[in-house]
mmCIF file of N, CA and C in Angstrom:
data_model
loop_
_atom_site.group_PDB
_atom_site.id
_atom_site.type_symbol
_atom_site.label_atom_id
_atom_site.label_comp_id
_atom_site.label_asym_id
_atom_site.label_seq_id
_atom_site.Cartn_x
_atom_site.Cartn_y
_atom_site.Cartn_z
ATOM 1 N N MET A 1 0.703 -1.136 0.266
ATOM 2 C CA MET A 1 -0.154 -0.230 0.059
ATOM 3 C C MET A 1 1.035 1.030 -0.028
ATOM 4 N N ALA A 2 0.612 2.105 -0.665
ATOM 5 C CA ALA A 2 1.364 3.374 -1.027
ATOM 6 C C ALA A 2 1.170 4.392 0.051
ATOM 7 N N GLN A 3 2.156 4.828 0.408
ATOM 8 C CA GLN A 3 2.232 5.867 1.813
ATOM 9 C C GLN A 3 1.378 7.494 1.315
ATOM 10 N N PRO A 4 0.586 7.751 1.926
ATOM 11 C CA PRO A 4 0.051 9.296 1.472
ATOM 12 C C PRO A 4 1.123 10.199 1.181
ATOM 13 N N GLN A 5 1.181 11.172 0.501
ATOM 14 C CA GLN A 5 2.259 12.124 0.419
ATOM 15 C C GLN A 5 1.830 13.226 1.322
ATOM 16 N N PRO A 6 3.078 13.745 1.731
ATOM 17 C CA PRO A 6 2.710 14.755 2.756
ATOM 18 C C PRO A 6 1.989 16.057 1.859
ATOM 19 N N GLU A 7 1.152 16.550 2.509
ATOM 20 C CA GLU A 7 0.637 17.846 1.611
ATOM 21 C C GLU A 7 1.596 19.105 1.495
ATOM 22 N N GLU A 8 1.756 19.521 0.449
ATOM 23 C CA GLU A 8 3.051 20.104 -0.090
ATOM 24 C C GLU A 8 2.618 21.822 0.789
ATOM 25 N N ARG A 9 3.237 22.443 1.364
ATOM 26 C CA ARG A 9 3.021 23.912 2.018
ATOM 27 C C ARG A 9 3.187 24.864 0.821
ATOM 28 N N ILE A 10 1.980 25.886 0.790
ATOM 29 C CA ILE A 10 2.371 27.035 -0.077
ATOM 30 C C ILE A 10 2.321 28.205 0.957
ATOM 31 N N THR A 11 3.443 29.036 -0.027
ATOM 32 C CA THR A 11 3.723 30.046 0.566
ATOM 33 C C THR A 11 3.095 31.257 0.348
ATOM 34 N N LEU A 12 3.019 32.484 1.378
ATOM 35 C CA LEU A 12 2.191 33.653 1.225
ATOM 36 C C LEU A 12 2.619 33.862 -0.287
ATOM 37 N N ASP A 13 3.526 34.272 -0.417
ATOM 38 C CA ASP A 13 3.996 34.624 -1.892
ATOM 39 C C ASP A 13 2.990 33.821 -2.979
ATOM 40 N N GLN A 14 3.251 32.286 -2.985
ATOM 41 C CA GLN A 14 2.097 31.827 -4.076
ATOM 42 C C GLN A 14 0.486 32.182 -4.046
ATOM 43 N N VAL A 15 0.272 32.586 -2.624
ATOM 44 C CA VAL A 15 -1.211 32.860 -2.643
ATOM 45 C C VAL A 15 -1.282 34.103 -3.180
ATOM 46 N N LEU A 16 -0.223 35.241 -2.970
ATOM 47 C CA LEU A 16 -0.284 36.690 -3.410
ATOM 48 C C LEU A 16 -0.176 36.682 -4.923
ATOM 49 N N LYS A 17 0.455 35.595 -5.387
ATOM 50 C CA LYS A 17 0.677 35.962 -6.904
ATOM 51 C C LYS A 17 -0.870 35.624 -7.526
ATOM 52 N N LEU A 18 -1.545 34.269 -7.151
ATOM 53 C CA LEU A 18 -2.547 33.910 -7.147
ATOM 54 C C LEU A 18 -3.790 34.909 -6.993
ATOM 55 N N VAL A 19 -3.889 35.645 -5.966
ATOM 56 C CA VAL A 19 -4.694 36.406 -5.522
ATOM 57 C C VAL A 19 -4.631 37.642 -6.926
ATOM 58 N N ASP A 20 -3.358 38.370 -7.294
ATOM 59 C CA ASP A 20 -3.016 38.979 -8.651
ATOM 60 C C ASP A 20 -4.078 38.536 -9.621
ATOM 61 N N LYS A 21 -4.178 37.199 -9.675
ATOM 62 C CA LYS A 21 -4.641 36.638 -10.912
ATOM 63 C C LYS A 21 -6.601 36.934 -10.710
ATOM 64 N N LEU A 22 -6.819 37.069 -9.769
ATOM 65 C CA LEU A 22 -8.068 37.418 -9.458
ATOM 66 C C LEU A 22 -9.124 38.499 -10.528
ATOM 67 N N SER A 23 -10.321 38.493 -10.641
ATOM 68 C CA SER A 23 -10.770 39.805 -11.024
ATOM 69 C C SER A 23 -10.858 40.619 -9.736
ATOM 70 N N PRO A 24 -11.367 42.005 -9.929
ATOM 71 C CA PRO A 24 -11.265 42.704 -8.817
ATOM 72 C C PRO A 24 -12.425 42.256 -8.047
ATOM 73 N N GLU A 25 -13.393 41.733 -8.585
ATOM 74 C CA GLU A 25 -14.467 41.347 -7.842
ATOM 75 C C GLU A 25 -14.381 40.108 -7.075
ATOM 76 N N GLU A 26 -13.364 39.536 -7.369
ATOM 77 C CA GLU A 26 -12.849 38.074 -6.806
ATOM 78 C C GLU A 26 -12.329 38.652 -5.994
ATOM 79 N N GLN A 27 -11.462 39.485 -6.036
ATOM 80 C CA GLN A 27 -10.366 39.973 -5.000
ATOM 81 C C GLN A 27 -11.295 40.746 -3.502
ATOM 82 N N GLU A 28 -12.373 41.131 -3.996
ATOM 83 C CA GLU A 28 -13.189 41.867 -3.259
ATOM 84 C C GLU A 28 -14.023 40.630 -2.394
ATOM 85 N N GLN A 29 -14.380 39.855 -3.032
ATOM 86 C CA GLN A 29 -15.276 38.696 -2.625
ATOM 87 C C GLN A 29 -13.870 37.865 -1.485
ATOM 88 N N LEU A 30 -12.799 37.878 -1.761
ATOM 89 C CA LEU A 30 -11.873 37.195 -1.031
ATOM 90 C C LEU A 30 -11.798 37.987 0.209
ATOM 91 N N ARG A 31 -11.259 39.332 0.007
ATOM 92 C CA ARG A 31 -11.391 40.260 1.188
ATOM 93 C C ARG A 31 -12.421 40.159 2.161
ATOM 94 N N LYS A 32 -13.543 40.171 1.428
ATOM 95 C CA LYS A 32 -15.022 40.150 2.967
ATOM 96 C C LYS A 32 -14.819 38.821 3.431
ATOM 97 N N LYS A 33 -14.737 37.739 2.753
ATOM 98 C CA LYS A 33 -14.526 36.196 3.221
ATOM 99 C C LYS A 33 -13.465 36.336 4.318
ATOM 100 N N LEU A 34 -12.044 37.110 4.286
ATOM 101 C CA LEU A 34 -11.204 36.729 5.031
ATOM 102 C C LEU A 34 -11.765 37.959 6.109
ATOM 103 N N SER A 35 -12.093 38.721 6.156
ATOM 104 C CA SER A 35 -12.364 39.941 6.849
ATOM 105 C C SER A 35 -13.450 39.439 7.840
ATOM 106 N N ASN A 36 -14.507 38.466 7.457
ATOM 107 C CA ASN A 36 -15.594 38.042 8.235
ATOM 108 C C ASN A 36 -14.788 36.918 9.280
ATOM 109 N N LYS A 37 -13.557 36.032 8.608
ATOM 110 C CA LYS A 37 -13.142 35.086 9.576
ATOM 111 C C LYS A 37 -12.417 35.491 10.275
ATOM 112 N N THR A 38 -11.828 36.961 10.321
ATOM 113 C CA THR A 38 -10.949 37.168 11.353
ATOM 114 C C THR A 38 -11.930 38.007 12.490
ATOM 115 N N TRP A 39 -12.832 38.690 11.984
ATOM 116 C CA TRP A 39 -13.786 39.743 12.536
ATOM 117 C C TRP A 39 -14.117 38.414 13.993
ATOM 118 N N GLY A 40 -14.717 37.085 13.630
ATOM 119 C CA GLY A 40 -15.285 36.404 14.789
ATOM 120 C C GLY A 40 -14.069 36.293 15.347
ATOM 121 N N GLN A 41 -12.563 35.893 15.100
ATOM 122 C CA GLN A 41 -11.756 35.628 16.275
ATOM 123 C C GLN A 41 -11.516 36.898 16.917
ATOM 124 N N GLN A 42 -11.467 38.412 16.561
ATOM 125 C CA GLN A 42 -11.446 39.392 17.171
ATOM 126 C C GLN A 42 -11.848 39.788 18.046
ATOM 127 N N PHE A 43 -13.265 39.071 17.584
ATOM 128 C CA PHE A 43 -14.493 39.639 18.777
ATOM 129 C C PHE A 43 -14.455 38.734 20.073
ATOM 130 N N ARG A 44 -13.987 37.183 19.553
ATOM 131 C CA ARG A 44 -13.392 36.341 21.064
ATOM 132 C C ARG A 44 -12.686 36.919 21.730
ATOM 133 N N GLN A 45 -11.522 37.217 21.124
ATOM 134 C CA GLN A 45 -10.232 38.195 21.845
ATOM 135 C C GLN A 45 -10.637 39.028 22.818
ATOM 136 N N LEU A 46 -11.447 39.934 21.859
ATOM 137 C CA LEU A 46 -11.995 41.056 22.931
ATOM 138 C C LEU A 46 -12.859 40.916 24.096
ATOM 139 N N ALA A 47 -14.023 39.991 23.825
ATOM 140 C CA ALA A 47 -14.596 39.776 24.775
ATOM 141 C C ALA A 47 -13.968 39.030 25.875
ATOM 142 N N GLU A 48 -12.836 38.334 25.681
ATOM 143 C CA GLU A 48 -12.055 37.472 26.719
ATOM 144 C C GLU A 48 -11.255 38.757 27.377
ATOM 145 N N ASP A 49 -10.800 39.615 26.674
ATOM 146 C CA ASP A 49 -9.828 40.663 27.294
ATOM 147 C C ASP A 49 -10.628 41.247 28.236
ATOM 148 N N ILE A 50 -11.977 41.687 27.841
ATOM 149 C CA ILE A 50 -12.732 42.475 28.702
ATOM 150 C C ILE A 50 -13.271 41.941 29.826
ATOM 151 N N GLU A 51 -13.413 40.450 29.522
ATOM 152 C CA GLU A 51 -13.791 39.497 30.692
ATOM 153 C C GLU A 51 -12.518 39.405 32.163
ATOM 154 N N ARG A 52 -11.523 39.357 31.354
ATOM 155 C CA ARG A 52 -10.143 39.094 32.037
ATOM 156 C C ARG A 52 -9.862 40.552 32.972
ATOM 157 N N ASP A 53 -10.200 41.521 32.358
ATOM 158 C CA ASP A 53 -10.488 42.876 33.084
ATOM 159 C C ASP A 53 -11.452 43.091 33.962
ATOM 160 N N ARG A 54 -12.480 42.806 34.116
ATOM 161 C CA ARG A 54 -13.305 42.947 34.722
ATOM 162 C C ARG A 54 -13.107 41.783 36.311
ATOM 163 N N ILE A 55 -12.539 40.764 36.114
ATOM 164 C CA ILE A 55 -12.820 39.633 36.677
ATOM 165 C C ILE A 55 -11.692 40.270 37.659
ATOM 166 N N ALA A 56 -10.264 40.671 37.354
ATOM 167 C CA ALA A 56 -9.076 41.223 38.132
ATOM 168 C C ALA A 56 -9.619 42.306 38.507
ATOM 169 N N LYS A 57 -10.894 43.378 38.442
ATOM 170 C CA LYS A 57 -11.069 44.268 39.215
ATOM 171 C C LYS A 57 -12.360 43.606 40.233
ATOM 172 N N GLY A 58 -12.466 42.484 40.085
ATOM 173 C CA GLY A 58 -13.836 42.222 40.833
ATOM 174 C C GLY A 58 -15.001 42.409 40.921
ATOM 175 N N LEU A 59 -15.115 42.820 39.316
ATOM 176 C CA LEU A 59 -16.390 43.101 39.040
ATOM 177 C C LEU A 59 -17.124 42.057 38.504
ATOM 178 N N PRO A 60 -18.482 41.836 38.226
ATOM 179 C CA PRO A 60 -19.482 40.730 37.749
ATOM 180 C C PRO A 60 -19.194 40.542 36.541
ATOM 181 N N ARG A 61 -19.593 39.502 35.738
ATOM 182 C CA ARG A 61 -19.608 39.087 34.176
ATOM 183 C C ARG A 61 -20.259 40.003 33.464
ATOM 184 N N LEU A 62 -20.095 40.401 32.387
ATOM 185 C CA LEU A 62 -21.056 41.216 31.615
ATOM 186 C C LEU A 62 -21.759 40.006 30.819
ATOM 187 N N SER A 63 -23.230 40.945 30.555
ATOM 188 C CA SER A 63 -24.370 40.634 29.518
ATOM 189 C C SER A 63 -23.786 40.633 28.349
ATOM 190 N N GLU A 64 -24.271 39.947 27.083
ATOM 191 C CA GLU A 64 -24.333 39.881 25.937
ATOM 192 C C GLU A 64 -24.306 41.562 25.248
ATOM 193 N N GLU A 65 -25.215 42.154 25.896
ATOM 194 C CA GLU A 65 -25.521 43.287 25.135
ATOM 195 C C GLU A 65 -24.549 44.288 25.849
ATOM 196 N N GLU A 66 -24.156 44.302 26.998
ATOM 197 C CA GLU A 66 -22.613 45.106 27.718
ATOM 198 C C GLU A 66 -21.243 44.656 26.521
ATOM 199 N N ILE A 67 -20.962 43.443 26.427
ATOM 200 C CA ILE A 67 -20.124 43.004 25.384
ATOM 201 C C ILE A 67 -20.464 43.819 24.185
ATOM 202 N N MET A 68 -21.353 43.808 23.506
ATOM 203 C CA MET A 68 -21.634 44.104 22.222
ATOM 204 C C MET A 68 -21.480 45.915 22.515
ATOM 205 N N ALA A 69 -21.770 46.419 23.381
ATOM 206 C CA ALA A 69 -21.473 47.858 23.446
ATOM 207 C C ALA A 69 -20.147 48.351 23.745
ATOM 208 N N GLU A 70 -19.106 47.487 24.222
ATOM 209 C CA GLU A 70 -17.748 47.838 24.555
ATOM 210 C C GLU A 70 -17.424 47.556 23.106
ATOM 211 N N VAL A 71 -17.623 46.150 22.214
ATOM 212 C CA VAL A 71 -17.065 46.362 21.157
ATOM 213 C C VAL A 71 -17.412 47.569 20.142
ATOM 214 N N LYS A 72 -18.543 47.806 20.027
ATOM 215 C CA LYS A 72 -19.028 49.064 19.453
ATOM 216 C C LYS A 72 -18.339 50.076 19.996
ATOM 217 N N ALA A 73 -17.913 50.645 20.984
ATOM 218 C CA ALA A 73 -17.190 51.498 21.689
ATOM 219 C C ALA A 73 -15.876 51.446 20.981
ATOM 220 N N VAL A 74 -15.190 50.401 21.127
ATOM 221 C CA VAL A 74 -13.505 49.997 20.582
ATOM 222 C C VAL A 74 -13.886 50.118 18.947
ATOM 223 N N ARG A 75 -14.486 49.964 18.207
ATOM 224 C CA ARG A 75 -14.611 49.947 16.925
ATOM 225 C C ARG A 75 -15.101 51.403 16.504
ATOM 226 N N GLU A 76 -16.111 52.099 17.472
ATOM 227 C CA GLU A 76 -16.038 53.616 16.944
ATOM 228 C C GLU A 76 -14.439 54.443 17.307
ATOM 229 N N GLU A 77 -13.827 54.000 18.210
ATOM 230 C CA GLU A 77 -12.610 54.469 18.670
ATOM 231 C C GLU A 77 -11.780 54.362 17.506
ATOM 232 N N MET A 78 -11.642 53.089 16.883
ATOM 233 C CA MET A 78 -10.614 52.761 15.869
ATOM 234 C C MET A 78 -11.158 53.610 14.556
ATOM 235 N N LYS A 79 -12.218 53.595 14.364
ATOM 236 C CA LYS A 79 -12.741 54.540 13.189
ATOM 237 C C LYS A 79 -12.554 56.096 13.178
ATOM 238 N N ALA A 80 -12.449 56.343 14.586
ATOM 239 C CA ALA A 80 -11.927 57.663 14.539
ATOM 240 C C ALA A 80 -10.582 58.351 14.660
ATOM 241 N N GLU A 81 -9.777 56.947 15.023
ATOM 242 C CA GLU A 81 -8.213 57.045 15.067
ATOM 243 C C GLU A 81 -8.102 56.954 13.124
ATOM 244 N N ARG A 82 -8.662 56.371 12.702
ATOM 245 C CA ARG A 82 -8.217 56.129 11.214
ATOM 246 C C ARG A 82 -8.530 57.251 10.566
ATOM 247 N N VAL A 83 -9.638 58.050 10.894
ATOM 248 C CA VAL A 83 -10.070 59.505 10.445
ATOM 249 C C VAL A 83 -8.989 60.247 10.634
ATOM 250 N N ARG A 84 -8.708 60.417 12.011
ATOM 251 C CA ARG A 84 -7.516 61.118 12.534
ATOM 252 C C ARG A 84 -6.223 61.151 11.830
ATOM 253 N N GLN A 85 -5.541 59.991 11.342
ATOM 254 C CA GLN A 85 -4.903 59.655 10.818
ATOM 255 C C GLN A 85 -4.852 60.021 9.174
ATOM 256 N N SER A 86 -6.043 59.783 8.693
ATOM 257 C CA SER A 86 -6.070 60.400 7.428
ATOM 258 C C SER A 86 -5.838 61.455 7.010
ATOM 259 N N GLN A 87 -6.518 62.588 8.317
ATOM 260 C CA GLN A 87 -6.678 63.920 8.136
ATOM 261 C C GLN A 87 -5.388 64.448 8.306
ATOM 262 N N SER A 88 -4.444 63.861 9.183
ATOM 263 C CA SER A 88 -3.379 64.112 9.424
ATOM 264 C C SER A 88 -2.034 64.121 8.491
ATOM 265 N N SER A 89 -2.398 62.611 7.242
ATOM 266 C CA SER A 89 -1.806 62.423 6.239
ATOM 267 C C SER A 89 -1.988 63.213 5.086
ATOM 268 N N ASN A 90 -2.987 64.146 5.045
ATOM 269 C CA ASN A 90 -3.078 65.217 4.071
ATOM 270 C C ASN A 90 -3.092 66.362 4.012
#
């Protein structure tokens, strides 16, 4: 019986070259898919960070609504920072 071949590792450079071959619409679809994928990871990490900070301060756990409010506040601050950076570079 033949041994299965190990899967060849694909480099970032190879992926980028393939992405360059996609149409602008396909690149946008890829961007959205990657953005959605990382958003869930970022949300979970942010929620864990908030909870860890609250527990360290002896505060009770946050509700889902409170977590979403915290996330929204952080997103608004990040958006404001991008605007400030954009204005300072112009």
